[in-house]
Short mmCIF file of C-alpha atoms and ligand atoms in Angstrom, two decimals:
data_model
loop_
_atom_site.label_atom_id
_atom_site.label_comp_id
_atom_site.label_asym_id
_atom_site.label_seq_id
_atom_site.Cartn_x
_atom_site.Cartn_y
_atom_site.Cartn_z
CA UNK A 24 28.62 4.40 -1.65
CA UNK A 25 29.39 2.56 1.51
CA UNK A 26 27.18 -0.31 2.49
CA UNK A 27 28.25 0.24 6.11
CA UNK A 28 26.77 3.75 6.07
CA UNK A 29 23.53 2.37 4.66
CA UNK A 30 23.32 -0.37 7.28
CA UNK A 31 24.20 2.09 10.05
CA UNK A 32 21.40 4.49 9.03
CA UNK A 33 18.95 1.62 8.63
CA UNK A 34 19.82 0.29 12.10
CA UNK A 35 19.37 3.74 13.63
CA UNK A 36 15.95 4.10 12.02
CA UNK A 37 14.98 0.72 13.43
CA UNK A 38 16.45 1.51 16.86
CA UNK A 39 14.37 4.72 16.98
CA UNK A 40 11.26 2.74 16.13
CA UNK A 41 10.73 4.59 12.84
CA UNK A 42 11.02 1.47 10.69
CA UNK A 43 10.44 -2.18 11.55
CA UNK A 44 12.47 -4.81 9.73
CA UNK A 45 11.01 -7.84 7.95
CA UNK A 46 12.72 -10.96 6.55
CA UNK A 47 13.23 -9.09 3.28
CA UNK A 48 15.66 -6.27 2.45
CA UNK A 49 13.86 -3.18 1.21
CA UNK A 50 10.56 -4.06 2.92
CA UNK A 51 9.67 -2.33 6.19
CA UNK A 52 6.73 -1.48 8.35
CA UNK A 53 6.64 2.24 9.07
CA UNK A 54 5.81 3.88 12.40
CA UNK A 55 3.15 6.48 13.11
CA UNK A 56 5.85 9.18 13.26
CA UNK A 57 7.25 8.10 9.88
CA UNK A 58 3.76 7.98 8.36
CA UNK A 59 2.93 11.43 9.75
CA UNK A 60 5.94 12.94 7.95
CA UNK A 61 4.73 11.38 4.70
CA UNK A 62 1.15 12.53 5.24
CA UNK A 63 2.28 16.11 5.91
CA UNK A 64 4.64 16.17 2.95
CA UNK A 65 1.90 14.74 0.75
CA UNK A 66 -0.38 17.59 1.87
CA UNK A 67 2.36 20.10 1.03
CA UNK A 68 2.53 18.72 -2.53
CA UNK A 69 -1.26 19.02 -2.72
CA UNK A 70 -1.12 22.68 -1.65
CA UNK A 71 1.57 23.41 -4.26
CA UNK A 72 -0.40 21.84 -7.11
CA UNK A 73 -4.00 22.79 -6.27
CA UNK A 74 -4.00 26.02 -8.27
CA UNK A 75 -3.53 23.99 -11.48
CA UNK A 76 -6.70 22.00 -10.76
CA UNK A 77 -5.38 18.48 -11.38
CA UNK A 78 -7.72 15.49 -11.49
CA UNK A 79 -6.97 13.31 -8.47
CA UNK A 80 -6.51 9.54 -8.86
CA UNK A 81 -5.38 7.16 -6.09
CA UNK A 82 -4.29 3.69 -7.07
CA UNK A 83 -3.90 0.37 -5.27
CA UNK A 84 -0.36 -1.09 -5.50
CA UNK A 85 -1.48 -3.46 -8.25
CA UNK A 86 -2.50 -2.52 -11.78
CA UNK A 87 -3.77 -4.54 -14.73
CA UNK A 88 -0.98 -6.77 -16.04
CA UNK A 89 -2.01 -5.63 -19.54
CA UNK A 90 -0.98 -2.08 -18.55
CA UNK A 91 2.52 -3.29 -17.67
CA UNK A 92 2.70 -5.20 -20.95
CA UNK A 93 1.57 -2.22 -23.04
CA UNK A 94 3.78 0.32 -21.28
CA UNK A 95 7.05 -1.08 -22.63
CA UNK A 96 8.37 -1.48 -19.06
CA UNK A 97 9.24 -5.16 -19.62
CA UNK A 98 11.41 -4.24 -22.61
CA UNK A 99 13.39 -1.68 -20.63
CA UNK A 100 13.31 -2.84 -17.00
CA UNK A 101 12.49 -6.59 -16.83
CA UNK A 102 14.75 -6.83 -13.77
CA UNK A 103 12.57 -4.50 -11.71
CA UNK A 104 9.05 -5.58 -12.64
CA UNK A 105 6.87 -7.63 -10.32
CA UNK A 106 3.78 -9.66 -11.17
CA UNK A 107 1.32 -11.17 -8.72
CA UNK A 108 0.99 -14.95 -8.85
CA UNK A 109 -1.50 -17.18 -7.14
CA UNK A 110 -2.36 -20.84 -6.60
CA UNK A 111 -4.38 -22.21 -9.47
CA UNK A 112 -4.46 -26.00 -8.90
CA UNK A 113 -6.86 -28.59 -7.51
CA UNK A 114 -6.64 -31.00 -4.55
CA UNK A 115 -3.63 -32.86 -5.93
CA UNK A 116 -1.62 -29.67 -6.46
CA UNK A 117 -2.68 -28.44 -3.03
CA UNK A 118 -1.39 -31.63 -1.39
CA UNK A 119 1.90 -31.21 -3.29
CA UNK A 120 2.16 -27.61 -2.12
CA UNK A 121 1.66 -28.60 1.52
CA UNK A 122 4.25 -31.37 1.21
CA UNK A 123 6.75 -28.91 -0.29
CA UNK A 124 6.08 -26.44 2.52
CA UNK A 125 6.54 -29.17 5.15
CA UNK A 126 9.84 -30.22 3.60
CA UNK A 127 10.98 -26.60 3.41
CA UNK A 128 11.20 -26.91 -0.39
CA UNK A 129 10.22 -24.27 -2.92
CA UNK A 130 6.41 -24.38 -2.99
CA UNK A 131 5.94 -21.61 -5.55
CA UNK A 132 6.32 -23.71 -8.73
CA UNK A 133 2.55 -24.16 -9.11
CA UNK A 134 1.80 -20.45 -8.82
CA UNK A 135 0.26 -18.93 -11.94
CA UNK A 136 0.36 -15.30 -13.01
CA UNK A 137 -2.81 -13.40 -12.15
CA UNK A 138 -4.09 -10.47 -14.20
CA UNK A 139 -2.45 -8.08 -11.73
CA UNK A 140 1.06 -6.66 -11.77
CA UNK A 141 2.60 -4.26 -9.30
CA UNK A 142 2.75 -0.66 -10.44
CA UNK A 143 6.44 0.19 -11.07
CA UNK A 144 5.64 3.92 -11.06
CA UNK A 145 2.51 5.66 -9.93
CA UNK A 146 1.73 7.28 -13.29
CA UNK A 147 1.40 4.02 -15.26
CA UNK A 148 -2.17 3.09 -14.27
CA UNK A 149 -3.39 6.55 -15.27
CA UNK A 150 -2.59 6.33 -19.00
CA UNK A 151 -5.17 3.66 -19.99
CA UNK A 152 -7.80 5.54 -17.96
CA UNK A 153 -7.19 8.75 -19.91
CA UNK A 154 -6.84 6.89 -23.24
CA UNK A 155 -10.25 5.24 -22.78
CA UNK A 156 -11.89 8.68 -22.80
CA UNK A 157 -10.85 9.32 -26.40
CA UNK A 158 -8.90 12.32 -27.74
CA UNK A 159 -7.80 14.85 -25.13
CA UNK A 160 -9.51 18.22 -24.77
CA UNK A 161 -7.54 21.18 -26.14
CA UNK A 162 -5.87 21.84 -22.79
CA UNK A 163 -4.77 18.22 -22.43
CA UNK A 164 -4.89 16.33 -19.13
CA UNK A 165 -3.34 17.02 -15.74
CA UNK A 166 -3.43 14.34 -13.06
CA UNK A 167 -2.43 14.12 -9.42
CA UNK A 168 -1.69 10.47 -8.65
CA UNK A 169 -0.31 8.34 -5.88
CA UNK A 170 0.42 4.64 -5.65
CA UNK A 171 2.52 2.13 -3.83
CA UNK A 172 5.18 0.99 -6.31
CA UNK A 173 7.17 -2.22 -6.49
CA UNK A 174 10.67 -2.55 -7.85
CA UNK A 175 12.72 -5.68 -7.42
CA UNK A 176 15.92 -4.05 -6.21
CA UNK A 177 16.57 -5.53 -2.75
CA UNK A 178 19.15 -3.48 -0.85
CA UNK A 179 20.32 -2.77 2.68
CA UNK A 180 19.98 0.93 1.82
CA UNK A 181 16.83 2.08 3.63
CA UNK A 182 16.35 4.60 0.79
CA UNK A 183 16.18 1.78 -1.79
CA UNK A 184 12.93 0.03 -1.04
CA UNK A 185 11.12 -2.70 -2.91
CA UNK A 186 7.73 -1.25 -1.97
CA UNK A 187 7.42 2.52 -1.65
CA UNK A 188 5.04 5.34 -2.49
CA UNK A 189 5.31 7.81 -5.34
CA UNK A 190 3.26 10.96 -5.42
CA UNK A 191 3.19 12.25 -8.96
CA UNK A 192 1.73 14.94 -11.15
CA UNK A 193 1.27 13.83 -14.73
CA UNK A 194 0.76 15.98 -17.82
CA UNK A 195 -0.58 14.61 -21.10
CA UNK A 196 -0.88 16.87 -24.14
CA UNK A 197 1.13 18.66 -26.81
CA UNK A 198 4.95 18.84 -26.52
CA UNK A 199 4.61 22.50 -25.56
CA UNK A 200 2.08 21.80 -22.78
CA UNK A 201 4.15 18.96 -21.44
CA UNK A 202 7.47 20.84 -21.47
CA UNK A 203 5.89 23.88 -19.84
CA UNK A 204 4.59 21.56 -17.09
CA UNK A 205 8.03 20.09 -16.54
CA UNK A 206 9.63 23.54 -16.27
CA UNK A 207 6.99 24.63 -13.77
CA UNK A 208 7.47 21.55 -11.61
CA UNK A 209 11.28 21.77 -11.78
CA UNK A 210 10.96 25.16 -10.10
CA UNK A 211 8.22 24.04 -7.74
CA UNK A 212 9.92 20.80 -6.77
CA UNK A 213 13.10 22.70 -5.95
CA UNK A 214 11.16 25.28 -3.91
CA UNK A 215 9.31 22.56 -1.98
CA UNK A 216 12.53 20.74 -1.14
CA UNK A 217 14.35 23.98 -0.29
CA UNK A 218 11.59 24.66 2.24
CA UNK A 219 12.51 21.28 3.78
CA UNK A 220 15.94 22.67 4.69
CA UNK A 221 17.92 19.81 3.15
CA UNK A 222 20.97 20.17 0.90
CA UNK A 223 20.00 19.47 -2.69
CA UNK A 224 21.15 19.41 -6.24
CA UNK A 225 19.33 18.95 -9.55
CA UNK A 226 21.02 16.99 -12.31
CA UNK A 227 20.25 15.17 -15.55
CA UNK A 228 19.82 11.46 -15.01
CA UNK A 229 18.97 8.20 -16.71
CA UNK A 230 16.84 5.20 -15.86
CA UNK A 231 18.48 1.79 -15.23
CA UNK A 232 17.68 0.35 -18.69
CA UNK A 233 18.43 -3.37 -18.83
CA UNK A 234 21.24 -5.04 -20.75
CA UNK A 235 23.62 -3.99 -23.48
CA UNK A 236 21.00 -2.18 -25.58
CA UNK A 237 19.97 -0.45 -22.38
CA UNK A 238 23.30 1.34 -22.14
CA UNK A 239 22.55 3.14 -25.39
CA UNK A 240 19.02 4.02 -24.27
CA UNK A 241 20.40 5.44 -21.03
CA UNK A 242 22.99 7.51 -22.89
CA UNK A 243 20.40 8.86 -25.30
CA UNK A 244 18.03 9.71 -22.43
CA UNK A 245 20.84 11.75 -20.85
CA UNK A 246 21.91 13.40 -24.13
CA UNK A 247 18.38 14.62 -24.70
CA UNK A 248 18.01 15.66 -21.03
CA UNK A 249 14.72 13.77 -20.77
CA UNK A 250 15.13 13.04 -17.05
CA UNK A 251 16.18 15.29 -14.19
CA UNK A 252 16.56 14.24 -10.59
CA UNK A 253 16.53 16.28 -7.44
CA UNK A 254 19.20 14.69 -5.29
CA UNK A 255 19.65 14.83 -1.54
CA UNK A 256 22.50 13.14 0.33
CA UNK A 257 21.04 10.45 2.60
CA UNK A 258 23.57 7.67 3.12
CA UNK A 259 26.32 9.18 0.97
CA UNK A 260 27.43 12.69 0.03
CA UNK A 261 29.29 11.53 -3.13
CA UNK A 262 26.23 9.62 -4.37
CA UNK A 263 23.19 11.54 -3.21
CA UNK A 264 19.78 9.90 -3.52
CA UNK A 265 17.12 10.82 -6.09
CA UNK A 266 14.16 12.11 -4.07
CA UNK A 267 12.18 13.77 -6.86
CA UNK A 268 12.27 12.90 -10.58
CA UNK A 269 11.16 14.98 -13.55
CA UNK A 270 10.56 12.82 -16.59
CA UNK A 271 9.71 13.69 -20.18
CA UNK A 272 8.62 10.54 -22.03
CA UNK A 273 8.14 12.32 -25.38
CA UNK A 274 5.46 10.37 -27.31
CA UNK A 275 6.57 6.95 -26.04
CA UNK A 276 3.65 6.38 -23.65
CA UNK A 277 1.29 8.22 -25.99
CA UNK A 278 2.03 5.57 -28.63
CA UNK A 279 1.94 2.72 -26.13
CA UNK A 280 -1.48 3.63 -24.74
CA UNK A 281 -3.07 5.32 -27.77
CA UNK A 282 -3.22 8.82 -26.26
CA UNK A 283 -4.14 11.57 -28.74
CA UNK A 284 -4.37 15.32 -28.57
CA UNK A 285 -7.49 17.19 -29.74
CA UNK A 286 -6.04 17.56 -33.26
CA UNK A 287 -5.28 13.84 -33.55
CA UNK A 288 -1.51 13.87 -32.94
CA UNK A 289 0.04 11.30 -30.61
CA UNK A 290 0.16 12.91 -27.16
CA UNK A 291 3.36 13.61 -25.29
CA UNK A 292 3.61 12.93 -21.55
CA UNK A 293 5.70 14.05 -18.60
CA UNK A 294 5.56 13.41 -14.89
CA UNK A 295 7.09 14.69 -11.69
CA UNK A 296 7.46 12.02 -9.03
CA UNK A 297 8.10 12.59 -5.33
CA UNK A 298 9.49 9.51 -3.56
CA UNK A 299 7.62 9.86 -0.28
CA UNK A 300 9.69 7.44 1.79
CA UNK A 301 12.96 8.86 0.46
CA UNK A 302 11.88 12.39 1.34
CA UNK A 303 10.91 11.30 4.87
CA UNK A 304 14.33 9.62 5.17
CA UNK A 305 16.14 12.72 3.89
CA UNK A 306 14.36 14.80 6.54
CA UNK A 307 15.19 12.32 9.31
CA UNK A 308 18.78 12.23 8.12
CA UNK A 309 19.29 15.99 8.16
CA UNK A 310 17.05 17.10 11.03
CA UNK A 311 17.25 14.14 13.38
CA UNK A 312 15.02 11.26 14.41
CA UNK A 313 12.49 13.34 16.35
CA UNK A 314 10.35 15.62 14.13
CA UNK A 315 9.17 17.52 17.24
CA UNK A 316 12.57 19.20 17.45
CA UNK A 317 13.12 19.81 13.75
CA UNK A 318 13.92 23.40 12.68
CA UNK A 319 10.96 25.71 13.15
CA UNK A 320 10.74 26.68 9.44
CA UNK A 321 10.57 23.04 8.38
CA UNK A 322 7.96 22.24 11.02
CA UNK A 323 5.89 25.21 9.86
CA UNK A 324 6.11 24.15 6.20
CA UNK A 325 4.87 20.67 7.09
CA UNK A 326 2.63 21.02 10.16
CA UNK A 327 1.48 24.63 9.63
P1 ATP B 25 17.20 5.60 -8.64
O1 ATP B 25 17.99 6.31 -9.74
O2 ATP B 25 17.67 5.93 -7.26
O3 ATP B 25 17.01 4.13 -8.89
P2 ATP B 25 14.99 6.54 -10.13
O4 ATP B 25 15.53 7.82 -10.66
O5 ATP B 25 15.04 5.35 -11.01
O6 ATP B 25 15.69 6.22 -8.71
P3 ATP B 25 12.29 7.08 -10.71
O7 ATP B 25 12.10 5.90 -11.56
O8 ATP B 25 12.47 8.37 -11.40
O9 ATP B 25 13.50 6.78 -9.71
O10 ATP B 25 11.15 7.17 -9.60
C1 ATP B 25 10.62 8.40 -9.10
C2 ATP B 25 10.94 8.59 -7.65
O11 ATP B 25 10.58 7.44 -6.89
C3 ATP B 25 12.43 8.80 -7.37
O12 ATP B 25 12.80 10.13 -7.51
C4 ATP B 25 12.55 8.33 -5.94
O13 ATP B 25 12.24 9.39 -5.05
C5 ATP B 25 11.49 7.25 -5.82
N1 ATP B 25 12.09 5.91 -5.90
C6 ATP B 25 12.54 5.28 -6.99
N2 ATP B 25 13.04 4.07 -6.68
C7 ATP B 25 12.89 3.94 -5.34
C8 ATP B 25 13.20 2.90 -4.40
N3 ATP B 25 13.76 1.75 -4.79
N4 ATP B 25 12.92 3.12 -3.09
C9 ATP B 25 12.34 4.26 -2.69
N5 ATP B 25 12.03 5.27 -3.52
C10 ATP B 25 12.29 5.11 -4.84
ZN1 ZN B 26 5.74 8.87 -13.81
#
């Protein structure tokens, strides 16, 4: 994947006023036009999922640090996780901090971890909420969630952000319920993205598990076809970008959060995640920087 192509697309987005750069790669302010695309796409996902009657949950970008710890994320993806730290000293430490700032030195040494971590995926904060209610009803749980997510993967690729939004549907229940959900959303996700008029492909995928042991986890995830991605070329045709992910976690999160089905078995979980910024970028890439002149069918699907 060429870095030049990524930088060129990023610069065009900035030149058209769609994104505004900051001092940090992968962190942008988004324009009203960009936000409107996301809002309309978000509404399209709502329309597609309403018939199933999901419970709606909207999360702040931070979740309880205990949720991150319980989820197993730090075992698999320590390189991506982000925790929120804050000043915890007295007058002496404050004076030291100011002196460090004035000297241009690192002032963050005295920061202490707070009880809040960034959500790495928008489904994570939902599991402890469901678990707290006790065993699931016979038809399990179905959630419609959205959160800002943080992943520490700075990049010049405008499609690889450090802070971005995921709109997800999450199913918690028996293996059969969960697999049926994933099949349904594989079809629906494809149909939604086909209506966006972008070239796409669906393929098995793996998560970026950390370290040497991680290579085996990634291979096993692929062998068992636990993760599918809907890919759209954005800054490269050879390496298209994952815009929607379909994940089957088996009973991993059920164990981690103590989720149980009505008959007492450990619950299985699956989620479908739409990367809202990536989808907006895919649309801008294929239909141009001005949504007013996008193809009529795409405009109708989004703006009605
Ligand atoms: P990639 O393989 O490109 O790192 P992923 O498959 O790990 O992405 P998931 O963990 O499945 O992504 O996240 C669900 C969705 O969130 C993805 O399909 C994508 O649309 C979006 N997403 C993931 N990482 C980023 C990111 N760094 N910037 C913007 N969107 C992202
Ligand atoms: Zn998820």
